[in-house]
XYZ file of C-alpha atoms in Angstrom:
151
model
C -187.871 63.411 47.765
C -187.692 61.426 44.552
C -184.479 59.512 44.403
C -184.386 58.721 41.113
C -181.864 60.086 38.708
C -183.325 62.031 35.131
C -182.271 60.317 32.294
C -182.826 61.538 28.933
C -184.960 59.478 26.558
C -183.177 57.423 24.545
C -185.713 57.760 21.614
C -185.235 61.460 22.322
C -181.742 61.690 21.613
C -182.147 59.476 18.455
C -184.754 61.569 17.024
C -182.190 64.629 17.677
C -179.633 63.078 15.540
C -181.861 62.435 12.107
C -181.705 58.327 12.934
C -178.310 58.081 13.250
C -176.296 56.552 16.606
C -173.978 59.028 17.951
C -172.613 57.114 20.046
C -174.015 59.280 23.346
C -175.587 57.270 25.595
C -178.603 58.583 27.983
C -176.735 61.059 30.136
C -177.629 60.881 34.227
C -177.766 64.152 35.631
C -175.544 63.161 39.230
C -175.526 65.710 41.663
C -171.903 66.438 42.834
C -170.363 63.684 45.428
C -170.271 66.577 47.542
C -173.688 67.727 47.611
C -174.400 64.472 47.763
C -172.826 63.679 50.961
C -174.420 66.857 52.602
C -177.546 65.782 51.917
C -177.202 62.647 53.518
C -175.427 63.325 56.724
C -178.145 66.328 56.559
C -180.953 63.310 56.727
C -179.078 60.990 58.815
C -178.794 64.050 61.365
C -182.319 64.864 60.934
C -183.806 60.776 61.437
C -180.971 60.714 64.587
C -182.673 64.029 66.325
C -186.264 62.569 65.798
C -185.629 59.125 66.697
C -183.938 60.752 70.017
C -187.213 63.059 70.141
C -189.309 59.876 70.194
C -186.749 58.006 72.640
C -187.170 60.966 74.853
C -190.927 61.164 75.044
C -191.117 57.499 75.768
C -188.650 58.315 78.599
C -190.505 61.061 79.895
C -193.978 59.443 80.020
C -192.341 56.455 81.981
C -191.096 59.116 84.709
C -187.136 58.110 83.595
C -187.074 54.879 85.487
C -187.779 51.182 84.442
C -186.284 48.584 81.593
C -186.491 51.306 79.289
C -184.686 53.888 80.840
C -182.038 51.164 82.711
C -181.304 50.285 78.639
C -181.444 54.166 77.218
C -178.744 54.374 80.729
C -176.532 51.545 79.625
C -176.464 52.695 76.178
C -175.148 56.183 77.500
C -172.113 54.114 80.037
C -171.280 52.368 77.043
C -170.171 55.821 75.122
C -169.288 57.808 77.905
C -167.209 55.645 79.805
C -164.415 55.171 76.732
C -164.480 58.242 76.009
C -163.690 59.774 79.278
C -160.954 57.098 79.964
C -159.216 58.536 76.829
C -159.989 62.158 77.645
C -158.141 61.212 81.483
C -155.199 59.443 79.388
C -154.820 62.041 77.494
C -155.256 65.029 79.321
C -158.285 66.086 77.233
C -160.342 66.015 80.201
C -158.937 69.117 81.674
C -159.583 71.229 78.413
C -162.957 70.338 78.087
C -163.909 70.925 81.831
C -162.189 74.189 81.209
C -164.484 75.041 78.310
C -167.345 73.994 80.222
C -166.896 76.865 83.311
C -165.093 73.817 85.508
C -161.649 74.308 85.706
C -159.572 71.114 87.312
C -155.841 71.658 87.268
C -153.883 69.217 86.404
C -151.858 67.190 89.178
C -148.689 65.729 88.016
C -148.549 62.268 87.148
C -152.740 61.933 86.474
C -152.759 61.111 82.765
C -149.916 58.387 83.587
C -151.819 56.442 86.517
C -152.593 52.843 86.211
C -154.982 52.113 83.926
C -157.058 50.475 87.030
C -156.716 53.657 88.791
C -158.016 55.785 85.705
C -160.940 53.084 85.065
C -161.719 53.494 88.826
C -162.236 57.341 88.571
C -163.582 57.243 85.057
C -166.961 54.894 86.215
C -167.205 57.678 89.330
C -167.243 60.445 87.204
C -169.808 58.750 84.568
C -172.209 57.959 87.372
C -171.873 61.107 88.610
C -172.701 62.282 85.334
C -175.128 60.116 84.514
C -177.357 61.057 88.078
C -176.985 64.646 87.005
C -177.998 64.509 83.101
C -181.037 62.431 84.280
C -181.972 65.034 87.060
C -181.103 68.453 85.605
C -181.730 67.661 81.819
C -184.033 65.121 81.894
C -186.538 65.233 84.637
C -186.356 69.271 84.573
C -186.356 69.413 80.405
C -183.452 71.294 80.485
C -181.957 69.214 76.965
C -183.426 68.730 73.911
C -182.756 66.132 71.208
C -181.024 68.735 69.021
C -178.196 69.012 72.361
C -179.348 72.488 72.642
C -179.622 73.136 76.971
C -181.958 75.528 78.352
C -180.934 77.099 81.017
């Protein structure tokens, strides 16, 4: 894909008005800010699901264990683990297990334990998680890079 923008010759436009300035200047043809950011986030998406294509094969062909997989692991902790700490604080956690098929009712009090107490059951569930993804969607190729599961 060419990135540069069409301009109009300069000499063009001068020859168009007999020799005389008109005061127009070469006009850039700039696709819309919108279209512009569509395309982008469409190749940023695109580079993410290959690079994770290429992470995964590297994975695979080192049987999901080693440096490389120990630093692919951390890498996932380091995401997850905020992000269910917030989901417990919040009570986000129980709509999301909901729209997974795994209902957990909510017990009184849960998203207003001590943070230590939250933390505590946060890192279980992530490991948890974590055994399970690399089992079930790794080792049996159950994901894909696009987050499509096959089932």
């Amino acid at each position: 894909m060419d990135d540069a923008l069409p301009v109009e010759d300069p000499e063009t436009e001068l020859e168009r008005s007999n020799g005389q300035f008109t005061g127009r200047e070469p006009v850039a043809q700039i696709p819309e800010p919108a279209a512009r950011d569509e395309e982008h986030q469409a190749a940023e998406a695109a580079a993410r699901i290959e690079a994770d294509r290429v992470l995964l094969e590297h994975l695979r062909q080192r049987g999901f264990t080693g440096p490389s997989y120990l630093q692919f692991e951390s890498a996932l902790v380091d995401y997850a683990l905020p992000v269910m700490k917030k989901w417990m604080r919040t009570g986000e956690i129980f709509k999301q297990c909901r729209q997974q098929g795994r209902p957990v009712h909510a017990r009184e009090g849960l998203s207003q334990r001590d943070r230590d107490d939250r933390h505590e059951l946060a890192s279980l569930t992530v490991a948890h998680a974590l055994k399970h993804f690399r089992d079930h969607a790794l080792i049996k190729a159950k994901w894909r890079p696009t987050g499509d599961w096959l089932f």
